[in-house]
Amino acid sequence: MGAEFLSLALPGVQALSPYEPGKPIEELQRELGLDEVVKLASNESPLGCGPCALKAVGGALNELARYPDGGGFNLKQALSRNLGVGTDCLTLGNGSNDVLELVARAFLSPQHEALFSEHAFAVYPLVTQAIGAQAVVSPARDWGHDLEAMAARISARTRVIFIANPNNPTGTWVDRETLEAFLDAVPATTLVVLDEAYFEYVAEATYPDGVSYLSRYPNLIVTRTFSKAHGLAGLRVGYGISSPEVADLLNRVRQPFNVNSVALAAATAALSDTGHLARSVAANAEGMAQLEAGIQTLELPCIPSVGNFLAIDVGRPGRNVYQALLRKGVIVRPVEAYGMPQHLRVSIGLKAENDRFLEALEDVLRDGSC
Ligand SMILES: *Cc1c(COP(=O)(O)O)cnc(C)c1O
């Protein structure tokens, strides 16, 4: 087959390594013939979605033949009330990853730079490279974002800065004062994307609410998602909150029906189910305490995390421990692609799942299978 055209793909695309998602439960079941598989690999909510969202999904099934509301009216109304921003500040996405990509498409070009931190969320380099823009990676401090170091790397070509607060896979976060100093230092011609995928989980008193800065910094875009604390990862709904002018640009590059009708209905219902959200957050706090205590017993260091996951230093190649855990039916996430070859990222599960992980980890570290 003559396939000379393959070399015509954009250089950035040719050099891309695809995002490595968590291994699906069914895949491991097929491979190992295991029934009981525990997946703590994708920061999913162990409680699942709430009863209101589930009911809304049922209702939406009657309308599957129709296109979704491309403007997402109901969800935007609900978000607007919830966040205290105008509906014209909102951009809905097929997951918040979609919004990150819209930002790249709207604002980056091969002549421009995107700035993000070492160990930051993998989607930032991906969307940057796919556009052919230059990635500038700023060194981390104590595994987390060093905003002073990042500010020092802003150039005249820096168009977009991505900050995950808290960051995945490290769980590290920046406080209000540090973030404000940074935003003050960023030129008005550079956009800052503040990725708050884990916002709902964070209880720290000095954790900044990105939305409260929007009126002061028109170059700020905050992204959030229904994938984590709301337990709707499978439906893919996220959103950006920004100035109306930025939202208008993002909505121009958005596919007209990027969020499907079932997802729109479920997310709208989930937003009003404060009970389920509170249960999800409380279960996470309990599970985090359980996991931290278990890891301490195993005398392994971990990075203090305010998300729904924990990065554990296993003191040897994480990939080997990951493989050994797979053989015991436990799926976690190796993170060498994030420059963390000795860490594993483990999502907080239900009590029994966390126990199962801790036992399996103790076994594989002891029996020399990794
Ligand atoms: C999970 C995650 C997202 C959200 O992904 P969705 O596309 O909304 O499912 C965004 N940013 C970070 C840092 C994440 O960990």
Short mmCIF file of N, CA and C and ligand atoms in Angstrom, two decimals, residues 95-97 121 168 195 197-198 225 227-228 236, ligand 1:
data_model
loop_
_atom_site.label_atom_id
_atom_site.label_comp_id
_atom_site.label_asym_id
_atom_site.label_seq_id
_atom_site.Cartn_x
_atom_site.Cartn_y
_atom_site.Cartn_z
N GLY A 95 -16.52 16.41 28.71
CA GLY A 95 -15.48 16.33 29.73
C GLY A 95 -14.73 17.65 29.74
N SER A 96 -14.04 17.95 30.84
CA SER A 96 -13.29 19.21 30.84
C SER A 96 -12.06 19.11 29.94
N ASN A 97 -11.64 17.87 29.63
CA ASN A 97 -10.57 17.72 28.63
C ASN A 97 -10.91 18.41 27.33
N PHE A 121 -0.74 17.50 34.79
CA PHE A 121 -1.71 16.66 34.09
C PHE A 121 -1.30 16.46 32.62
N ASN A 168 -3.08 16.63 39.27
CA ASN A 168 -3.11 15.19 39.08
C ASN A 168 -1.86 14.84 38.26
N ASP A 195 -7.25 24.61 36.22
CA ASP A 195 -7.98 23.34 36.09
C ASP A 195 -8.37 22.87 37.50
N ALA A 197 -10.47 20.31 38.45
CA ALA A 197 -11.22 19.05 38.30
C ALA A 197 -11.59 18.43 39.65
N TYR A 198 -10.80 18.74 40.69
CA TYR A 198 -11.03 18.12 42.01
C TYR A 198 -11.53 19.13 43.03
N THR A 225 -15.44 19.80 36.31
CA THR A 225 -15.96 18.59 35.65
C THR A 225 -16.99 17.87 36.50
N SER A 227 -16.90 14.61 36.19
CA SER A 227 -16.30 13.27 36.15
C SER A 227 -15.82 12.76 37.50
N LYS A 228 -15.52 13.66 38.41
CA LYS A 228 -14.86 13.21 39.63
C LYS A 228 -15.86 13.13 40.79
N ARG A 236 -19.06 12.07 30.29
CA ARG A 236 -18.22 13.12 29.72
C ARG A 236 -18.90 14.50 29.73
C1 LIG B 1 -9.72 14.03 35.60
C2 LIG B 1 -9.11 15.34 35.24
C3 LIG B 1 -9.74 16.21 34.36
C4 LIG B 1 -11.12 15.99 33.89
O1 LIG B 1 -11.32 15.11 32.93
P1 LIG B 1 -12.75 15.06 32.25
O2 LIG B 1 -12.44 15.25 30.82
O3 LIG B 1 -13.61 16.15 32.78
O4 LIG B 1 -13.26 13.71 32.59
C5 LIG B 1 -9.18 17.45 34.13
N1 LIG B 1 -8.05 17.82 34.72
C6 LIG B 1 -7.42 17.02 35.58
C7 LIG B 1 -6.21 17.51 36.26
C8 LIG B 1 -7.92 15.75 35.86
O5 LIG B 1 -7.28 14.94 36.69
#
